[in-house]
Amino acid sequence: NIMVPWAAMTVGFLILVHGTSDVGDPSLRTFVKCLVFFLALLGAPLTSSLPWSCGLGCIVLAASTATVFWALAVPMLKGTANDARLTALAAYVSFLLLSLLAVTWGRVGYGIGFAFSSRYATITLLLWMSSFGTIFRYLSIRKKLGYTLNPFIIATASLAFIAASGSTLKPHNSDGIRHYSERTRQAAYFLVSGVLSDDILSWIYPSPSLIRPSIATLRDRHLGIFSDRWGLSVPARLALGAPLGENPKCPLGAVDRITSEGEYGWKVEGWTADPIHKAAPELVLAYNVYGRLLGFSEPLVERADVQAFLKNSTIFFGFIVPLSGILERPFLLLGSDEIRLVAVFSGGYSCLMKGELKG
């Protein structure tokens, strides 16, 4: 009986999530907001408009619940035998619905905007396809309808799938994905370095105040990007400023600007390159005069101007390095030995960026 493992899985899931920490704003977890979040989640893969996504969500919710009811409940009430394939499809649809309900309960505290996160599109699209498959199976076993799958339907469905998949490969889509990925990774370096300004947090979520408690939980428990094993970390030989003493001055590069991030610190923007290979460094690290690490990042900012200057055939990346802590006019200290930027290249070569910066 397929319902036995389904019920066991549901109970096991409830046991696992019981007592977990709240994330976001718990006051947002009301019935109405959960319902809107859930409906928006169901329609989000097809539109970014809240009204339209909720409308589409109502359609897929009605279709999926109807298929589960007719495939599982009706045969049980009538005492008739279940179709094995139809039952399996309906059980899968119910599993996807429960998964999205769990997402709703756990993420509604971040606000409705979180429902449009691309990470949930796969589950939702699986729900759409599984609901369609269940409906098709139900109609196909109804002999009086005489419904069969003909080559025209297969060809039409295949063309629709190819068109939908091909549209995601447009250049501006791939550029947008790369840009978002780079900004998200850049924000991660700021978070690990302790520079948690609203401007930086807005790169990963539109309402920074809602995710601060979650970031604090991850930091306190050494999870995610703060993990000692899997997170963003600095090699041990670099963490305490070991390479500061012997580093030569970088022959290529410039510090373009330094910007305040309020009470959380500063950010330094610039570029540097290996004089032989004209390649960007793997990491850029900032230390104070005592060798304490103030922040670090890999170069993630596309610099077409530097690429043209170096006559590189590949995309060149500049850096944005966070400086944690309250520093008075660090652009005056950057030209001295008070703040040191060290660029570390592949192969172990490293150099020290020097020079005045006009703030």
Short mmCIF file of C-alpha atoms in Angstrom, two decimals:
data_model
loop_
_atom_site.label_atom_id
_atom_site.label_comp_id
_atom_site.label_asym_id
_atom_site.label_seq_id
_atom_site.Cartn_x
_atom_site.Cartn_y
_atom_site.Cartn_z
CA ASN A 1 0.00 0.00 0.00
CA ILE A 2 1.60 3.23 -1.15
CA MET A 3 -0.16 5.24 1.57
CA VAL A 4 1.86 3.56 4.36
CA PRO A 5 5.32 4.92 3.35
CA TRP A 6 3.68 8.24 2.43
CA ALA A 7 2.19 8.57 5.92
CA ALA A 8 5.47 7.46 7.55
CA MET A 9 7.42 10.04 5.56
CA THR A 10 4.99 12.80 6.59
CA VAL A 11 5.23 11.89 10.28
CA GLY A 12 9.02 11.67 10.05
CA PHE A 13 9.22 15.08 8.43
CA LEU A 14 7.09 16.65 11.18
CA ILE A 15 9.34 15.11 13.82
CA LEU A 16 12.49 16.46 12.12
CA VAL A 17 11.21 20.03 11.81
CA HIS A 18 9.69 20.17 15.30
CA GLY A 19 11.44 22.69 17.52
CA THR A 20 13.55 24.29 14.78
CA SER A 21 14.50 27.96 15.09
CA ASP A 22 12.26 30.62 13.58
CA VAL A 23 13.70 32.58 10.69
CA GLY A 24 12.67 36.01 9.47
CA ASP A 25 9.78 37.78 11.18
CA PRO A 26 7.47 35.27 12.99
CA SER A 27 4.65 37.86 13.06
CA LEU A 28 4.28 37.39 9.29
CA ARG A 29 3.19 33.79 9.81
CA THR A 30 -0.55 34.46 9.68
CA PHE A 31 -3.13 32.42 7.79
CA VAL A 32 -3.71 35.07 5.11
CA LYS A 33 -0.01 35.73 4.52
CA CYS A 34 0.74 31.99 4.41
CA LEU A 35 -2.06 31.49 1.87
CA VAL A 36 -0.83 34.35 -0.34
CA PHE A 37 2.76 33.11 -0.07
CA PHE A 38 1.70 29.55 -0.99
CA LEU A 39 -0.36 30.63 -4.00
CA ALA A 40 2.42 32.97 -5.19
CA LEU A 41 4.89 30.10 -4.80
CA LEU A 42 2.78 27.90 -7.07
CA GLY A 43 2.59 30.48 -9.85
CA ALA A 44 6.04 32.06 -9.48
CA PRO A 45 7.84 29.98 -12.17
CA LEU A 46 5.60 31.48 -14.86
CA THR A 47 5.38 35.13 -13.78
CA SER A 48 6.93 37.61 -11.36
CA SER A 49 3.63 39.46 -10.88
CA LEU A 50 2.03 38.77 -7.49
CA PRO A 51 -1.63 38.93 -8.71
CA TRP A 52 -0.92 36.73 -11.73
CA SER A 53 1.15 34.23 -9.73
CA CYS A 54 -1.63 33.94 -7.13
CA GLY A 55 -4.17 33.39 -9.91
CA LEU A 56 -2.07 30.67 -11.51
CA GLY A 57 -1.48 29.24 -8.06
CA CYS A 58 -5.23 28.89 -7.55
CA ILE A 59 -5.46 26.95 -10.83
CA VAL A 60 -2.67 24.49 -10.05
CA LEU A 61 -3.87 24.09 -6.45
CA ALA A 62 -7.39 23.27 -7.61
CA ALA A 63 -6.08 20.86 -10.27
CA SER A 64 -3.63 19.08 -7.96
CA THR A 65 -6.05 18.68 -5.04
CA ALA A 66 -8.75 17.45 -7.41
CA THR A 67 -6.44 14.83 -8.89
CA VAL A 68 -5.40 13.59 -5.44
CA PHE A 69 -9.06 13.43 -4.36
CA TRP A 70 -10.30 11.54 -7.43
CA ALA A 71 -7.32 9.19 -7.54
CA LEU A 72 -7.09 8.32 -3.83
CA ALA A 73 -10.23 9.31 -1.95
CA VAL A 74 -12.96 8.37 -4.43
CA PRO A 75 -11.86 4.73 -4.94
CA MET A 76 -11.56 4.32 -1.17
CA LEU A 77 -15.08 5.73 -0.60
CA LYS A 78 -16.56 3.60 -3.37
CA GLY A 79 -14.67 0.50 -2.37
CA THR A 80 -13.23 0.05 -5.86
CA ALA A 81 -9.70 -0.90 -6.83
CA ASN A 82 -7.17 1.88 -7.36
CA ASP A 83 -5.22 2.22 -10.59
CA ALA A 84 -1.61 1.65 -9.52
CA ARG A 85 -0.07 4.29 -11.80
CA LEU A 86 -2.73 6.84 -10.98
CA THR A 87 -2.25 6.23 -7.27
CA ALA A 88 1.52 6.64 -7.58
CA LEU A 89 1.14 9.90 -9.48
CA ALA A 90 -1.38 11.23 -6.97
CA ALA A 91 0.86 10.30 -4.05
CA TYR A 92 3.74 12.15 -5.71
CA VAL A 93 1.54 15.22 -6.24
CA SER A 94 0.54 15.17 -2.57
CA PHE A 95 4.24 14.88 -1.58
CA LEU A 96 5.09 17.96 -3.68
CA LEU A 97 2.17 19.88 -2.17
CA LEU A 98 3.36 19.02 1.34
CA SER A 99 6.91 20.06 0.43
CA LEU A 100 5.70 23.46 -0.79
CA LEU A 101 3.55 23.86 2.31
CA ALA A 102 6.68 23.23 4.39
CA VAL A 103 8.54 25.87 2.35
CA THR A 104 5.67 28.29 2.98
CA TRP A 105 5.69 27.69 6.73
CA GLY A 106 9.45 28.04 6.98
CA ARG A 107 9.99 31.00 4.62
CA VAL A 108 6.92 33.21 4.93
CA GLY A 109 8.77 35.07 7.68
CA TYR A 110 11.05 36.53 5.01
CA GLY A 111 8.14 38.22 3.25
CA ILE A 112 6.10 37.48 0.12
CA GLY A 113 9.06 38.34 -2.12
CA PHE A 114 10.83 35.15 -1.04
CA ALA A 115 8.15 33.09 -2.82
CA PHE A 116 9.68 34.19 -6.14
CA SER A 117 13.09 32.72 -5.33
CA SER A 118 14.28 30.60 -8.27
CA ARG A 119 15.35 27.76 -5.97
CA TYR A 120 11.71 26.69 -5.55
CA ALA A 121 10.84 26.74 -9.26
CA THR A 122 11.94 23.12 -9.78
CA ILE A 123 9.55 21.75 -7.15
CA THR A 124 6.70 23.89 -8.42
CA LEU A 125 7.23 22.91 -12.06
CA LEU A 126 7.31 19.27 -11.02
CA LEU A 127 3.95 19.82 -9.35
CA TRP A 128 2.53 21.34 -12.56
CA MET A 129 3.79 18.45 -14.68
CA SER A 130 2.75 15.76 -12.21
CA SER A 131 -0.74 17.22 -11.92
CA PHE A 132 -1.06 17.23 -15.70
CA GLY A 133 0.18 13.64 -15.84
CA THR A 134 -2.32 12.58 -13.19
CA ILE A 135 -5.21 14.25 -15.01
CA PHE A 136 -4.13 12.67 -18.28
CA ARG A 137 -3.90 9.24 -16.66
CA TYR A 138 -7.33 9.67 -15.09
CA LEU A 139 -8.89 10.62 -18.43
CA SER A 140 -7.11 7.88 -20.33
CA ILE A 141 -8.53 5.11 -18.13
CA ARG A 142 -12.06 6.42 -18.52
CA LYS A 143 -13.17 4.16 -21.36
CA LYS A 144 -16.21 6.19 -22.21
CA LEU A 145 -14.04 9.17 -23.09
CA GLY A 146 -11.91 7.14 -25.47
CA TYR A 147 -8.99 9.46 -24.75
CA THR A 148 -5.70 8.33 -26.26
CA LEU A 149 -2.32 9.96 -26.71
CA ASN A 150 -1.64 10.51 -30.40
CA PRO A 151 1.56 11.62 -32.19
CA PHE A 152 0.23 15.17 -32.65
CA ILE A 153 -0.08 15.65 -28.88
CA ILE A 154 3.41 14.23 -28.33
CA ALA A 155 4.89 16.55 -30.97
CA THR A 156 3.08 19.60 -29.56
CA ALA A 157 4.19 18.86 -26.01
CA SER A 158 7.77 18.27 -27.17
CA LEU A 159 7.88 21.57 -29.07
CA ALA A 160 6.47 23.43 -26.07
CA PHE A 161 9.11 21.88 -23.84
CA ILE A 162 11.92 22.76 -26.27
CA ALA A 163 10.66 26.34 -26.59
CA ALA A 164 10.41 26.78 -22.82
CA SER A 165 13.88 25.31 -22.26
CA GLY A 166 15.44 27.24 -25.15
CA SER A 167 14.10 30.57 -23.87
CA THR A 168 16.20 30.21 -20.72
CA LEU A 169 19.38 30.05 -22.82
CA LYS A 170 19.05 33.55 -24.27
CA PRO A 171 22.23 35.62 -23.76
CA HIS A 172 20.60 38.23 -21.52
CA ASN A 173 19.22 35.46 -19.30
CA SER A 174 22.62 33.82 -18.84
CA ASP A 175 24.22 37.23 -18.24
CA GLY A 176 21.60 37.99 -15.60
CA ILE A 177 22.20 34.66 -13.88
CA ARG A 178 25.97 35.23 -13.85
CA HIS A 179 25.56 38.79 -12.53
CA TYR A 180 23.25 37.63 -9.75
CA SER A 181 25.61 34.81 -8.83
CA GLU A 182 28.59 37.18 -8.64
CA ARG A 183 26.72 39.71 -6.47
CA THR A 184 25.49 36.95 -4.16
CA ARG A 185 28.99 35.55 -3.74
CA GLN A 186 30.36 39.07 -3.20
CA ALA A 187 27.78 39.64 -0.47
CA ALA A 188 28.83 36.34 1.15
CA TYR A 189 32.40 37.61 1.54
CA PHE A 190 31.08 40.76 3.23
CA LEU A 191 28.97 38.71 5.63
CA VAL A 192 31.88 36.43 6.55
CA SER A 193 34.07 39.51 7.07
CA GLY A 194 31.46 41.06 9.40
CA VAL A 195 30.31 43.94 7.18
CA LEU A 196 26.52 43.52 7.32
CA SER A 197 25.24 46.86 6.05
CA ASP A 198 21.74 47.16 4.58
CA ASP A 199 23.25 48.01 1.19
CA ILE A 200 25.16 44.72 1.07
CA LEU A 201 22.29 42.62 2.44
CA SER A 202 19.96 44.08 -0.19
CA TRP A 203 22.08 42.28 -2.80
CA ILE A 204 20.69 38.97 -1.52
CA TYR A 205 17.27 39.99 -0.15
CA PRO A 206 15.15 43.15 -0.52
CA SER A 207 14.34 43.44 3.21
CA PRO A 208 17.66 43.20 5.10
CA SER A 209 16.09 43.45 8.56
CA LEU A 210 14.19 40.20 8.01
CA ILE A 211 17.30 38.08 7.40
CA ARG A 212 19.63 39.54 10.05
CA PRO A 213 18.45 37.07 12.75
CA SER A 214 19.00 34.14 10.37
CA ILE A 215 22.51 35.35 9.50
CA ALA A 216 23.30 35.67 13.20
CA THR A 217 22.08 32.10 13.78
CA LEU A 218 24.26 30.78 10.96
CA ARG A 219 27.27 32.66 12.30
CA ASP A 220 26.76 31.51 15.90
CA ARG A 221 26.34 27.87 14.86
CA HIS A 222 29.09 27.92 12.20
CA LEU A 223 26.74 26.86 9.42
CA GLY A 224 26.56 27.64 5.71
CA ILE A 225 29.12 30.21 4.60
CA PHE A 226 30.35 30.45 8.22
CA SER A 227 31.14 26.74 8.44
CA ASP A 228 34.72 25.92 9.39
CA ARG A 229 34.69 23.06 6.90
CA TRP A 230 32.42 24.09 4.00
CA GLY A 231 32.20 27.88 4.30
CA LEU A 232 34.19 30.75 2.84
CA SER A 233 37.48 30.64 4.69
CA VAL A 234 40.99 31.98 4.37
CA PRO A 235 43.93 29.53 4.15
CA ALA A 236 45.63 29.17 7.53
CA ARG A 237 48.89 30.62 6.24
CA LEU A 238 47.08 33.83 5.32
CA ALA A 239 44.66 34.20 8.23
CA LEU A 240 47.16 35.82 10.61
CA GLY A 241 48.89 38.06 8.11
CA ALA A 242 51.86 35.76 7.60
CA PRO A 243 52.73 37.03 4.12
CA LEU A 244 52.90 40.71 5.07
CA GLY A 245 56.57 40.94 5.75
CA GLU A 246 58.06 39.76 2.48
CA ASN A 247 55.52 40.90 -0.09
CA PRO A 248 56.79 43.14 -2.88
CA LYS A 249 54.73 46.01 -4.15
CA CYS A 250 52.21 45.07 -6.84
CA PRO A 251 53.52 46.46 -10.17
CA LEU A 252 50.06 46.58 -11.72
CA GLY A 253 46.83 47.76 -10.15
CA ALA A 254 45.04 50.60 -8.45
CA VAL A 255 42.68 51.28 -5.56
CA ASP A 256 39.85 53.20 -7.17
CA ARG A 257 37.65 54.16 -4.24
CA ILE A 258 36.73 53.39 -0.67
CA THR A 259 33.17 53.71 0.56
CA SER A 260 31.70 53.76 4.05
CA GLU A 261 29.24 51.03 5.01
CA GLY A 262 28.12 52.91 8.11
CA GLU A 263 28.73 51.37 11.50
CA TYR A 264 29.76 48.06 9.97
CA GLY A 265 32.92 49.18 8.16
CA TRP A 266 34.06 50.08 4.67
CA LYS A 267 34.58 48.60 1.23
CA VAL A 268 37.64 49.04 -0.98
CA GLU A 269 37.33 48.78 -4.77
CA GLY A 270 40.16 48.35 -7.22
CA TRP A 271 42.14 45.89 -9.30
CA THR A 272 45.53 44.28 -9.63
CA ALA A 273 47.09 41.75 -11.98
CA ASP A 274 49.97 39.34 -12.26
CA PRO A 275 52.63 41.26 -14.27
CA ILE A 276 53.55 38.15 -16.29
CA HIS A 277 50.22 36.51 -17.08
CA LYS A 278 48.05 39.64 -16.66
CA ALA A 279 45.63 37.55 -14.60
CA ALA A 280 43.58 38.63 -11.60
CA PRO A 281 44.51 37.27 -8.14
CA GLU A 282 42.68 34.41 -6.47
CA LEU A 283 42.13 36.42 -3.28
CA VAL A 284 42.61 39.96 -2.04
CA LEU A 285 42.97 40.33 1.74
CA ALA A 286 43.01 43.39 4.00
CA TYR A 287 45.04 43.48 7.24
CA ASN A 288 45.68 46.08 9.89
CA VAL A 289 49.16 46.96 11.13
CA TYR A 290 49.08 44.08 13.65
CA GLY A 291 48.30 41.50 10.98
CA ARG A 292 44.64 41.14 11.94
CA LEU A 293 42.46 40.19 9.00
CA LEU A 294 39.88 42.93 8.33
CA GLY A 295 38.23 41.32 5.31
CA PHE A 296 38.84 39.38 2.12
CA SER A 297 37.26 38.53 -1.21
CA GLU A 298 38.01 37.00 -4.55
CA PRO A 299 37.80 39.39 -7.54
CA LEU A 300 34.19 39.28 -8.76
CA VAL A 301 33.59 42.62 -10.52
CA GLU A 302 33.85 42.62 -14.30
CA ARG A 303 36.27 45.35 -15.44
CA ALA A 304 36.09 45.90 -19.19
CA ASP A 305 38.32 48.98 -18.87
CA VAL A 306 41.12 46.99 -17.22
CA GLN A 307 40.66 44.17 -19.73
CA ALA A 308 41.19 46.65 -22.56
CA PHE A 309 44.18 48.21 -20.79
CA LEU A 310 45.84 44.81 -20.28
CA LYS A 311 44.75 43.64 -23.76
CA ASN A 312 43.34 40.45 -22.29
CA SER A 313 41.17 38.20 -24.42
CA THR A 314 39.19 36.97 -21.42
CA ILE A 315 37.00 38.83 -18.93
CA PHE A 316 39.03 40.54 -16.21
CA PHE A 317 37.67 40.85 -12.69
CA GLY A 318 38.41 43.57 -10.17
CA PHE A 319 37.83 43.35 -6.43
CA ILE A 320 35.62 44.80 -3.72
CA VAL A 321 37.15 44.00 -0.33
CA PRO A 322 35.29 44.63 2.95
CA LEU A 323 37.02 46.33 5.89
CA SER A 324 35.35 45.37 9.14
CA GLY A 325 35.31 47.60 12.20
CA ILE A 326 35.08 51.33 12.77
CA LEU A 327 38.04 53.00 11.08
CA GLU A 328 38.52 56.74 10.82
CA ARG A 329 39.20 57.84 7.25
CA PRO A 330 40.83 54.55 6.17
CA PHE A 331 41.69 56.04 2.79
CA LEU A 332 44.40 58.03 4.57
CA LEU A 333 45.74 54.88 6.19
CA LEU A 334 45.74 52.79 3.03
CA GLY A 335 48.77 54.60 1.65
CA SER A 336 50.71 53.93 4.82
CA ASP A 337 51.35 50.68 6.63
CA GLU A 338 48.22 50.92 8.81
CA ILE A 339 46.02 49.04 6.33
CA ARG A 340 47.55 46.60 3.88
CA LEU A 341 45.95 44.98 0.86
CA VAL A 342 47.60 41.72 -0.14
CA ALA A 343 46.82 40.09 -3.49
CA VAL A 344 47.42 36.33 -3.63
CA PHE A 345 47.79 34.75 -7.07
CA SER A 346 47.76 31.17 -8.22
CA GLY A 347 51.08 29.47 -7.69
CA GLY A 348 51.67 31.20 -4.35
CA TYR A 349 52.88 34.58 -5.67
CA SER A 350 51.59 37.52 -3.62
CA CYS A 351 52.15 41.27 -3.60
CA LEU A 352 51.24 44.27 -1.51
CA MET A 353 49.10 47.07 -2.90
CA LYS A 354 50.35 50.51 -1.91
CA GLY A 355 49.55 54.04 -2.87
CA GLU A 356 47.42 56.99 -1.86
CA LEU A 357 43.69 56.99 -2.25
CA LYS A 358 41.66 60.14 -2.55
CA GLY A 359 38.52 59.68 -0.49
#
